[in-house]
N, CA, C and O atoms as a CHARMM CRD file, in Angstrom:
* protein
*
  268
    1    1 UNK  N   -154.34200 232.97700  97.34700 PROA 1      0.00000
    2    1 UNK  CA  -154.79600 232.29800  98.42100 PROA 1      0.00000
    3    1 UNK  C   -154.64800 230.90700  98.24300 PROA 1      0.00000
    4    1 UNK  O   -154.99500 230.41500  97.17000 PROA 1      0.00000
    5    2 UNK  N   -154.15700 230.16500  99.18900 PROA 2      0.00000
    6    2 UNK  CA  -153.94500 228.81600  99.11200 PROA 2      0.00000
    7    2 UNK  C   -155.06200 227.87100  99.40000 PROA 2      0.00000
    8    2 UNK  O   -155.45700 227.76100 100.56100 PROA 2      0.00000
    9    3 UNK  N   -155.61800 227.16400  98.41100 PROA 3      0.00000
   10    3 UNK  CA  -156.63000 226.23000  98.59800 PROA 3      0.00000
   11    3 UNK  C   -156.54500 225.02400  99.65200 PROA 3      0.00000
   12    3 UNK  O   -155.58600 224.25300  99.68800 PROA 3      0.00000
   13    4 UNK  N   -157.56100 224.95200 100.43500 PROA 4      0.00000
   14    4 UNK  CA  -157.50900 223.80400 101.38900 PROA 4      0.00000
   15    4 UNK  C   -156.89100 222.56100 100.68600 PROA 4      0.00000
   16    4 UNK  O   -156.00600 221.87700 101.20000 PROA 4      0.00000
   17    5 UNK  N   -157.44600 222.32900  99.45000 PROA 5      0.00000
   18    5 UNK  CA  -157.02800 221.02600  98.79000 PROA 5      0.00000
   19    5 UNK  C   -155.45000 221.08400  98.74000 PROA 5      0.00000
   20    5 UNK  O   -154.84400 220.01600  98.82300 PROA 5      0.00000
   21    6 UNK  N   -154.80800 222.16300  98.62100 PROA 6      0.00000
   22    6 UNK  CA  -153.36600 222.36600  98.56500 PROA 6      0.00000
   23    6 UNK  C   -152.60900 221.91500  99.79700 PROA 6      0.00000
   24    6 UNK  O   -151.39700 221.71200  99.73200 PROA 6      0.00000
   25    7 UNK  N   -153.27500 221.75700 100.88600 PROA 7      0.00000
   26    7 UNK  CA  -152.45400 221.49300 102.19900 PROA 7      0.00000
   27    7 UNK  C   -153.46800 220.85200 103.08500 PROA 7      0.00000
   28    7 UNK  O   -154.32600 221.50600 103.67800 PROA 7      0.00000
   29    8 UNK  N   -153.33200 219.37800 103.17200 PROA 8      0.00000
   30    8 UNK  CA  -154.17900 218.46500 104.06300 PROA 8      0.00000
   31    8 UNK  C   -154.05100 218.99200 105.47600 PROA 8      0.00000
   32    8 UNK  O   -155.04300 218.85500 106.19200 PROA 8      0.00000
   33    9 UNK  N   -153.28400 219.40900 105.83900 PROA 9      0.00000
   34    9 UNK  CA  -153.27000 219.93800 107.31200 PROA 9      0.00000
   35    9 UNK  C   -154.36000 220.91200 107.73800 PROA 9      0.00000
   36    9 UNK  O   -154.89700 220.91400 108.84600 PROA 9      0.00000
   37   10 UNK  N   -154.65800 221.84300 106.60700 PROA 10     0.00000
   38   10 UNK  CA  -155.68400 222.73900 106.85500 PROA 10     0.00000
   39   10 UNK  C   -157.06600 222.10200 106.73700 PROA 10     0.00000
   40   10 UNK  O   -158.02600 222.58200 107.33800 PROA 10     0.00000
   41   11 UNK  N   -157.15700 221.13200 106.04300 PROA 11     0.00000
   42   11 UNK  CA  -158.43600 220.13300 106.14400 PROA 11     0.00000
   43   11 UNK  C   -158.75000 219.67300 107.60500 PROA 11     0.00000
   44   11 UNK  O   -159.79200 219.90300 108.22000 PROA 11     0.00000
   45   12 UNK  N   -157.65500 218.97800 108.04800 PROA 12     0.00000
   46   12 UNK  CA  -157.86000 218.64700 109.45500 PROA 12     0.00000
   47   12 UNK  C   -158.04800 219.83300 110.38600 PROA 12     0.00000
   48   12 UNK  O   -158.86400 219.79600 111.30800 PROA 12     0.00000
   49   13 UNK  N   -157.38300 220.74400 110.16300 PROA 13     0.00000
   50   13 UNK  CA  -157.70200 221.92400 111.26400 PROA 13     0.00000
   51   13 UNK  C   -159.14300 222.34800 111.01800 PROA 13     0.00000
   52   13 UNK  O   -159.89800 222.50200 111.97900 PROA 13     0.00000
   53   14 UNK  N   -159.53400 222.53300 109.83100 PROA 14     0.00000
   54   14 UNK  CA  -160.95800 222.99000 109.39800 PROA 14     0.00000
   55   14 UNK  C   -161.88300 222.05200 110.13000 PROA 14     0.00000
   56   14 UNK  O   -162.69300 222.56500 110.90200 PROA 14     0.00000
   57   15 UNK  N   -161.86700 220.79100 109.99100 PROA 15     0.00000
   58   15 UNK  CA  -162.60100 219.95900 110.60200 PROA 15     0.00000
   59   15 UNK  C   -162.63500 220.01500 112.06500 PROA 15     0.00000
   60   15 UNK  O   -163.68300 219.77400 112.66400 PROA 15     0.00000
   61   16 UNK  N   -161.68500 220.28200 112.60300 PROA 16     0.00000
   62   16 UNK  CA  -161.39600 220.47800 114.18400 PROA 16     0.00000
   63   16 UNK  C   -162.32000 221.69400 114.59600 PROA 16     0.00000
   64   16 UNK  O   -163.13100 221.63400 115.52100 PROA 16     0.00000
   65   17 UNK  N   -162.10900 222.76700 113.82900 PROA 17     0.00000
   66   17 UNK  CA  -162.96100 224.03300 114.09500 PROA 17     0.00000
   67   17 UNK  C   -164.45900 223.71100 113.90500 PROA 17     0.00000
   68   17 UNK  O   -165.27500 224.00200 114.77900 PROA 17     0.00000
   69   18 UNK  N   -164.78000 223.16000 112.85200 PROA 18     0.00000
   70   18 UNK  CA  -166.26200 222.74700 112.71800 PROA 18     0.00000
   71   18 UNK  C   -166.71500 221.97600 113.87900 PROA 18     0.00000
   72   18 UNK  O   -167.73000 222.33300 114.47900 PROA 18     0.00000
   73   19 UNK  N   -166.04000 220.94100 114.24600 PROA 19     0.00000
   74   19 UNK  CA  -166.51400 220.11600 115.28600 PROA 19     0.00000
   75   19 UNK  C   -166.67300 220.92700 116.55400 PROA 19     0.00000
   76   19 UNK  O   -167.62300 220.61700 117.27200 PROA 19     0.00000
   77   20 UNK  N   -165.82900 221.99300 116.96500 PROA 20     0.00000
   78   20 UNK  CA  -165.90000 222.76900 118.11300 PROA 20     0.00000
   79   20 UNK  C   -167.33700 223.64000 118.07000 PROA 20     0.00000
   80   20 UNK  O   -168.01700 223.81100 119.08200 PROA 20     0.00000
   81   21 UNK  N   -167.65700 224.10800 116.89200 PROA 21     0.00000
   82   21 UNK  CA  -168.72600 225.05200 116.73400 PROA 21     0.00000
   83   21 UNK  C   -169.81900 224.39800 115.71400 PROA 21     0.00000
   84   21 UNK  O   -170.10700 225.00100 114.68000 PROA 21     0.00000
   85   22 UNK  N   -170.34800 223.29000 116.00100 PROA 22     0.00000
   86   22 UNK  CA  -171.23700 222.36300 115.27800 PROA 22     0.00000
   87   22 UNK  C   -172.70600 223.12600 115.26700 PROA 22     0.00000
   88   22 UNK  O   -173.48400 223.02200 114.31900 PROA 22     0.00000
   89   23 UNK  N   -172.96900 223.88300 116.41900 PROA 23     0.00000
   90   23 UNK  CA  -174.25400 224.29000 116.52500 PROA 23     0.00000
   91   23 UNK  C   -174.36900 225.77800 115.92400 PROA 23     0.00000
   92   23 UNK  O   -175.40200 226.42200 116.11200 PROA 23     0.00000
   93   24 UNK  N   -173.36000 226.27700 115.24500 PROA 24     0.00000
   94   24 UNK  CA  -173.49800 227.43700 114.64600 PROA 24     0.00000
   95   24 UNK  C   -174.12700 227.42100 113.26100 PROA 24     0.00000
   96   24 UNK  O   -173.88400 226.46400 112.52600 PROA 24     0.00000
   97   25 UNK  N   -174.97400 228.47600 112.82100 PROA 25     0.00000
   98   25 UNK  CA  -175.52600 228.61900 111.57800 PROA 25     0.00000
   99   25 UNK  C   -174.59800 228.47700 110.48000 PROA 25     0.00000
  100   25 UNK  O   -173.46300 228.93100 110.62600 PROA 25     0.00000
  101   26 UNK  N   -174.90600 227.93900 109.45800 PROA 26     0.00000
  102   26 UNK  CA  -173.95400 227.66800 108.30800 PROA 26     0.00000
  103   26 UNK  C   -173.10700 226.66300 108.12000 PROA 26     0.00000
  104   26 UNK  O   -172.39600 226.44800 107.13800 PROA 26     0.00000
  105   27 UNK  N   -173.23500 225.92300 109.32300 PROA 27     0.00000
  106   27 UNK  CA  -172.25700 224.48300 109.65100 PROA 27     0.00000
  107   27 UNK  C   -172.67000 223.58700 108.21800 PROA 27     0.00000
  108   27 UNK  O   -171.76500 223.06400 107.56700 PROA 27     0.00000
  109   28 UNK  N   -173.71000 223.49500 107.91000 PROA 28     0.00000
  110   28 UNK  CA  -174.05600 222.49100 106.87700 PROA 28     0.00000
  111   28 UNK  C   -173.35600 222.88400 105.62400 PROA 28     0.00000
  112   28 UNK  O   -172.84200 221.97500 104.97200 PROA 28     0.00000
  113   29 UNK  N   -173.25600 224.16700 105.17100 PROA 29     0.00000
  114   29 UNK  CA  -172.34600 224.47900 104.05700 PROA 29     0.00000
  115   29 UNK  C   -171.02700 224.22400 104.06700 PROA 29     0.00000
  116   29 UNK  O   -170.43100 223.80800 103.07300 PROA 29     0.00000
  117   30 UNK  N   -170.42500 224.47700 105.29900 PROA 30     0.00000
  118   30 UNK  CA  -168.86500 224.21500 105.81400 PROA 30     0.00000
  119   30 UNK  C   -168.63800 222.70000 105.52900 PROA 30     0.00000
  120   30 UNK  O   -167.69300 222.23800 104.88900 PROA 30     0.00000
  121   31 UNK  N   -169.52900 222.08900 106.03400 PROA 31     0.00000
  122   31 UNK  CA  -169.36400 220.65800 106.05600 PROA 31     0.00000
  123   31 UNK  C   -169.41600 220.01800 104.64800 PROA 31     0.00000
  124   31 UNK  O   -168.65100 219.11100 104.31800 PROA 31     0.00000
  125   32 UNK  N   -170.40600 220.56700 103.79800 PROA 32     0.00000
  126   32 UNK  CA  -170.34000 220.03700 102.42600 PROA 32     0.00000
  127   32 UNK  C   -168.96400 220.30000 101.69200 PROA 32     0.00000
  128   32 UNK  O   -168.36600 219.44800 101.03500 PROA 32     0.00000
  129   33 UNK  N   -168.53500 221.63900 101.90500 PROA 33     0.00000
  130   33 UNK  CA  -167.37400 222.12000 101.28100 PROA 33     0.00000
  131   33 UNK  C   -166.17000 221.20000 101.87000 PROA 33     0.00000
  132   33 UNK  O   -165.38000 220.73200 101.05000 PROA 33     0.00000
  133   34 UNK  N   -166.01700 220.95700 103.05700 PROA 34     0.00000
  134   34 UNK  CA  -165.13400 220.06700 103.55500 PROA 34     0.00000
  135   34 UNK  C   -164.92000 218.64500 103.02800 PROA 34     0.00000
  136   34 UNK  O   -163.83500 218.09500 102.83900 PROA 34     0.00000
  137   35 UNK  N   -166.38300 218.05100 102.78300 PROA 35     0.00000
  138   35 UNK  CA  -166.42100 216.76900 102.15800 PROA 35     0.00000
  139   35 UNK  C   -165.94200 216.71300 100.98600 PROA 35     0.00000
  140   35 UNK  O   -165.31500 215.72000 100.61800 PROA 35     0.00000
  141   36 UNK  N   -166.16100 217.81800 100.15900 PROA 36     0.00000
  142   36 UNK  CA  -165.83000 217.93800  98.70800 PROA 36     0.00000
  143   36 UNK  C   -164.18300 218.11100  98.66900 PROA 36     0.00000
  144   36 UNK  O   -163.57700 217.62600  97.71400 PROA 36     0.00000
  145   37 UNK  N   -163.54200 218.73100  99.60500 PROA 37     0.00000
  146   37 UNK  CA  -162.15300 219.11700  99.67600 PROA 37     0.00000
  147   37 UNK  C   -161.46900 217.53800 100.02900 PROA 37     0.00000
  148   37 UNK  O   -160.49400 217.15100  99.38400 PROA 37     0.00000
  149   38 UNK  N   -162.00500 216.80000 100.96800 PROA 38     0.00000
  150   38 UNK  CA  -161.48600 215.58000 101.35600 PROA 38     0.00000
  151   38 UNK  C   -161.50900 214.73100 100.12000 PROA 38     0.00000
  152   38 UNK  O   -160.51000 214.05400  99.87700 PROA 38     0.00000
  153   39 UNK  N   -162.63900 214.68900  99.23600 PROA 39     0.00000
  154   39 UNK  CA  -162.63400 213.82100  98.13700 PROA 39     0.00000
  155   39 UNK  C   -161.81600 214.34400  97.10600 PROA 39     0.00000
  156   39 UNK  O   -161.47200 213.56800  96.21400 PROA 39     0.00000
  157   40 UNK  N   -161.45600 215.49100  97.07300 PROA 40     0.00000
  158   40 UNK  CA  -160.44700 216.03000  95.97900 PROA 40     0.00000
  159   40 UNK  C   -159.09400 215.50700  96.43800 PROA 40     0.00000
  160   40 UNK  O   -158.35000 214.93800  95.63800 PROA 40     0.00000
  161   41 UNK  N   -158.73400 215.70700  97.82800 PROA 41     0.00000
  162   41 UNK  CA  -157.39900 215.44000  98.29600 PROA 41     0.00000
  163   41 UNK  C   -157.16500 213.76200  98.03900 PROA 41     0.00000
  164   41 UNK  O   -156.06300 213.33500  97.69300 PROA 41     0.00000
  165   42 UNK  N   -158.26200 212.93200  98.23800 PROA 42     0.00000
  166   42 UNK  CA  -158.13300 211.58000  97.92200 PROA 42     0.00000
  167   42 UNK  C   -157.85100 211.32100  96.62900 PROA 42     0.00000
  168   42 UNK  O   -156.94000 210.55500  96.31400 PROA 42     0.00000
  169   43 UNK  N   -158.79800 212.09100  95.54400 PROA 43     0.00000
  170   43 UNK  CA  -158.41300 211.81500  94.06000 PROA 43     0.00000
  171   43 UNK  C   -157.09400 211.99700  93.72400 PROA 43     0.00000
  172   43 UNK  O   -156.55400 211.26200  92.89700 PROA 43     0.00000
  173   44 UNK  N   -156.33800 213.16900  94.44300 PROA 44     0.00000
  174   44 UNK  CA  -155.13300 213.54200  94.00400 PROA 44     0.00000
  175   44 UNK  C   -154.07900 212.75100  94.77900 PROA 44     0.00000
  176   44 UNK  O   -152.92400 213.17400  94.77000 PROA 44     0.00000
  177   45 UNK  N   -154.39700 211.58800  95.47700 PROA 45     0.00000
  178   45 UNK  CA  -153.60200 210.72100  96.19400 PROA 45     0.00000
  179   45 UNK  C   -152.68100 211.50300  97.24100 PROA 45     0.00000
  180   45 UNK  O   -151.52000 211.20300  97.52000 PROA 45     0.00000
  181   46 UNK  N   -153.46100 212.62000  97.79500 PROA 46     0.00000
  182   46 UNK  CA  -152.62900 213.44000  98.77300 PROA 46     0.00000
  183   46 UNK  C   -152.88500 212.93400 100.21500 PROA 46     0.00000
  184   46 UNK  O   -152.11700 213.20200 101.13800 PROA 46     0.00000
  185   47 UNK  N   -154.07300 212.14300 100.36800 PROA 47     0.00000
  186   47 UNK  CA  -154.23100 211.43500 101.71800 PROA 47     0.00000
  187   47 UNK  C   -154.59400 210.03600 101.35500 PROA 47     0.00000
  188   47 UNK  O   -154.93300 209.81300 100.19200 PROA 47     0.00000
  189   48 UNK  N   -154.55600 208.98500 102.30500 PROA 48     0.00000
  190   48 UNK  CA  -154.74300 207.74200 101.96900 PROA 48     0.00000
  191   48 UNK  C   -156.37800 207.49700 102.14200 PROA 48     0.00000
  192   48 UNK  O   -157.13900 208.31300 102.66100 PROA 48     0.00000
  193   49 UNK  N   -156.74000 206.27000 101.62800 PROA 49     0.00000
  194   49 UNK  CA  -158.26400 205.94800 101.76900 PROA 49     0.00000
  195   49 UNK  C   -158.65700 205.93200 103.33100 PROA 49     0.00000
  196   49 UNK  O   -159.78000 206.32900 103.64100 PROA 49     0.00000
  197   50 UNK  N   -157.83000 205.51600 104.24900 PROA 50     0.00000
  198   50 UNK  CA  -158.09800 205.32700 105.59600 PROA 50     0.00000
  199   50 UNK  C   -158.32600 206.85900 106.28500 PROA 50     0.00000
  200   50 UNK  O   -159.19200 207.13900 107.11400 PROA 50     0.00000
  201   51 UNK  N   -157.26500 207.81200 105.68800 PROA 51     0.00000
  202   51 UNK  CA  -157.41600 209.18000 106.23900 PROA 51     0.00000
  203   51 UNK  C   -158.83300 209.73300 105.48700 PROA 51     0.00000
  204   51 UNK  O   -159.53400 210.47300 106.17600 PROA 51     0.00000
  205   52 UNK  N   -159.16900 209.50300 104.48800 PROA 52     0.00000
  206   52 UNK  CA  -160.48500 210.01700 103.87800 PROA 52     0.00000
  207   52 UNK  C   -161.59000 209.56700 104.75200 PROA 52     0.00000
  208   52 UNK  O   -162.44300 210.34500 105.18000 PROA 52     0.00000
  209   53 UNK  N   -161.56300 208.21100 105.02900 PROA 53     0.00000
  210   53 UNK  CA  -162.59600 207.53700 105.68000 PROA 53     0.00000
  211   53 UNK  C   -162.68400 208.24300 107.20500 PROA 53     0.00000
  212   53 UNK  O   -163.77500 208.63900 107.61700 PROA 53     0.00000
  213   54 UNK  N   -161.69400 208.34900 107.86400 PROA 54     0.00000
  214   54 UNK  CA  -161.66000 209.07000 109.16200 PROA 54     0.00000
  215   54 UNK  C   -162.31500 210.39900 109.17700 PROA 54     0.00000
  216   54 UNK  O   -163.23700 210.67400 109.94400 PROA 54     0.00000
  217   55 UNK  N   -161.75000 211.31500 108.20000 PROA 55     0.00000
  218   55 UNK  CA  -162.33800 212.74300 108.12900 PROA 55     0.00000
  219   55 UNK  C   -163.74100 212.58400 107.69900 PROA 55     0.00000
  220   55 UNK  O   -164.59900 213.16100 108.36700 PROA 55     0.00000
  221   56 UNK  N   -164.12900 211.80800 106.57400 PROA 56     0.00000
  222   56 UNK  CA  -165.65800 211.61000 106.57800 PROA 56     0.00000
  223   56 UNK  C   -166.44300 211.33300 107.77400 PROA 56     0.00000
  224   56 UNK  O   -167.26700 212.11900 108.24200 PROA 56     0.00000
  225   57 UNK  N   -166.13200 210.07700 108.29900 PROA 57     0.00000
  226   57 UNK  CA  -166.63900 209.91100 109.51100 PROA 57     0.00000
  227   57 UNK  C   -167.01700 211.13100 110.68400 PROA 57     0.00000
  228   57 UNK  O   -168.11600 211.27600 111.21900 PROA 57     0.00000
  229   58 UNK  N   -165.87400 211.89600 110.90100 PROA 58     0.00000
  230   58 UNK  CA  -165.86400 213.03400 111.67400 PROA 58     0.00000
  231   58 UNK  C   -166.76400 213.84200 111.17500 PROA 58     0.00000
  232   58 UNK  O   -167.70400 214.12700 111.91800 PROA 58     0.00000
  233   59 UNK  N   -166.73500 214.33300 110.02000 PROA 59     0.00000
  234   59 UNK  CA  -167.64300 215.43000 109.44200 PROA 59     0.00000
  235   59 UNK  C   -169.12300 214.80100 109.33700 PROA 59     0.00000
  236   59 UNK  O   -170.09200 215.54700 109.47400 PROA 59     0.00000
  237   60 UNK  N   -169.26700 213.63800 109.13100 PROA 60     0.00000
  238   60 UNK  CA  -170.71900 213.18800 109.05100 PROA 60     0.00000
  239   60 UNK  C   -171.27500 213.03000 110.46000 PROA 60     0.00000
  240   60 UNK  O   -172.47700 213.10900 110.71200 PROA 60     0.00000
  241   61 UNK  N   -170.39400 212.81700 111.29700 PROA 61     0.00000
  242   61 UNK  CA  -170.79500 212.87100 112.86000 PROA 61     0.00000
  243   61 UNK  C   -171.11600 214.21500 113.25900 PROA 61     0.00000
  244   61 UNK  O   -172.11900 214.40100 113.94900 PROA 61     0.00000
  245   62 UNK  N   -170.38000 215.17600 112.90500 PROA 62     0.00000
  246   62 UNK  CA  -170.76900 216.67900 113.08700 PROA 62     0.00000
  247   62 UNK  C   -172.20700 216.96800 112.60600 PROA 62     0.00000
  248   62 UNK  O   -173.02800 217.56000 113.30700 PROA 62     0.00000
  249   63 UNK  N   -172.45300 216.51200 111.36900 PROA 63     0.00000
  250   63 UNK  CA  -173.49400 216.86600 110.64300 PROA 63     0.00000
  251   63 UNK  C   -174.70000 216.37100 111.31100 PROA 63     0.00000
  252   63 UNK  O   -175.71500 217.06900 111.29900 PROA 63     0.00000
  253   64 UNK  N   -174.68300 215.28200 111.86700 PROA 64     0.00000
  254   64 UNK  CA  -175.66900 214.63300 112.75000 PROA 64     0.00000
  255   64 UNK  C   -175.95000 215.53200 113.97000 PROA 64     0.00000
  256   64 UNK  O   -177.12300 215.73900 114.28100 PROA 64     0.00000
  257   65 UNK  N   -175.10500 215.99200 114.56600 PROA 65     0.00000
  258   65 UNK  CA  -175.17100 216.80000 115.87500 PROA 65     0.00000
  259   65 UNK  C   -175.60200 218.17100 115.57800 PROA 65     0.00000
  260   65 UNK  O   -176.20300 218.78900 116.45700 PROA 65     0.00000
  261   66 UNK  N   -175.33400 218.80100 114.27600 PROA 66     0.00000
  262   66 UNK  CA  -175.68400 220.04600 113.87200 PROA 66     0.00000
  263   66 UNK  C   -176.99100 220.23500 113.51800 PROA 66     0.00000
  264   66 UNK  O   -177.45600 221.37400 113.49100 PROA 66     0.00000
  265   67 UNK  N   -177.75700 219.11500 113.19600 PROA 67     0.00000
  266   67 UNK  CA  -179.04800 219.06200 112.69200 PROA 67     0.00000
  267   67 UNK  C   -180.24800 219.09900 113.57300 PROA 67     0.00000
  268   67 UNK  O   -181.37600 219.04900 113.08300 PROA 67     0.00000
């Protein structure tokens, strides 16, 4: 199975799915995992600092709406 970290496009798609389903139970765990994946992508230089920040802002905004 391909890790999300192996394919940055999958992270973006995952963020979009979470955003559409922010009220679902378990979103908090999915957000945490996505944030970890975003950090791993940045550490591996697979995304830019700007892309990392954009994804983090989206994810953290989703977290506020899901709470």
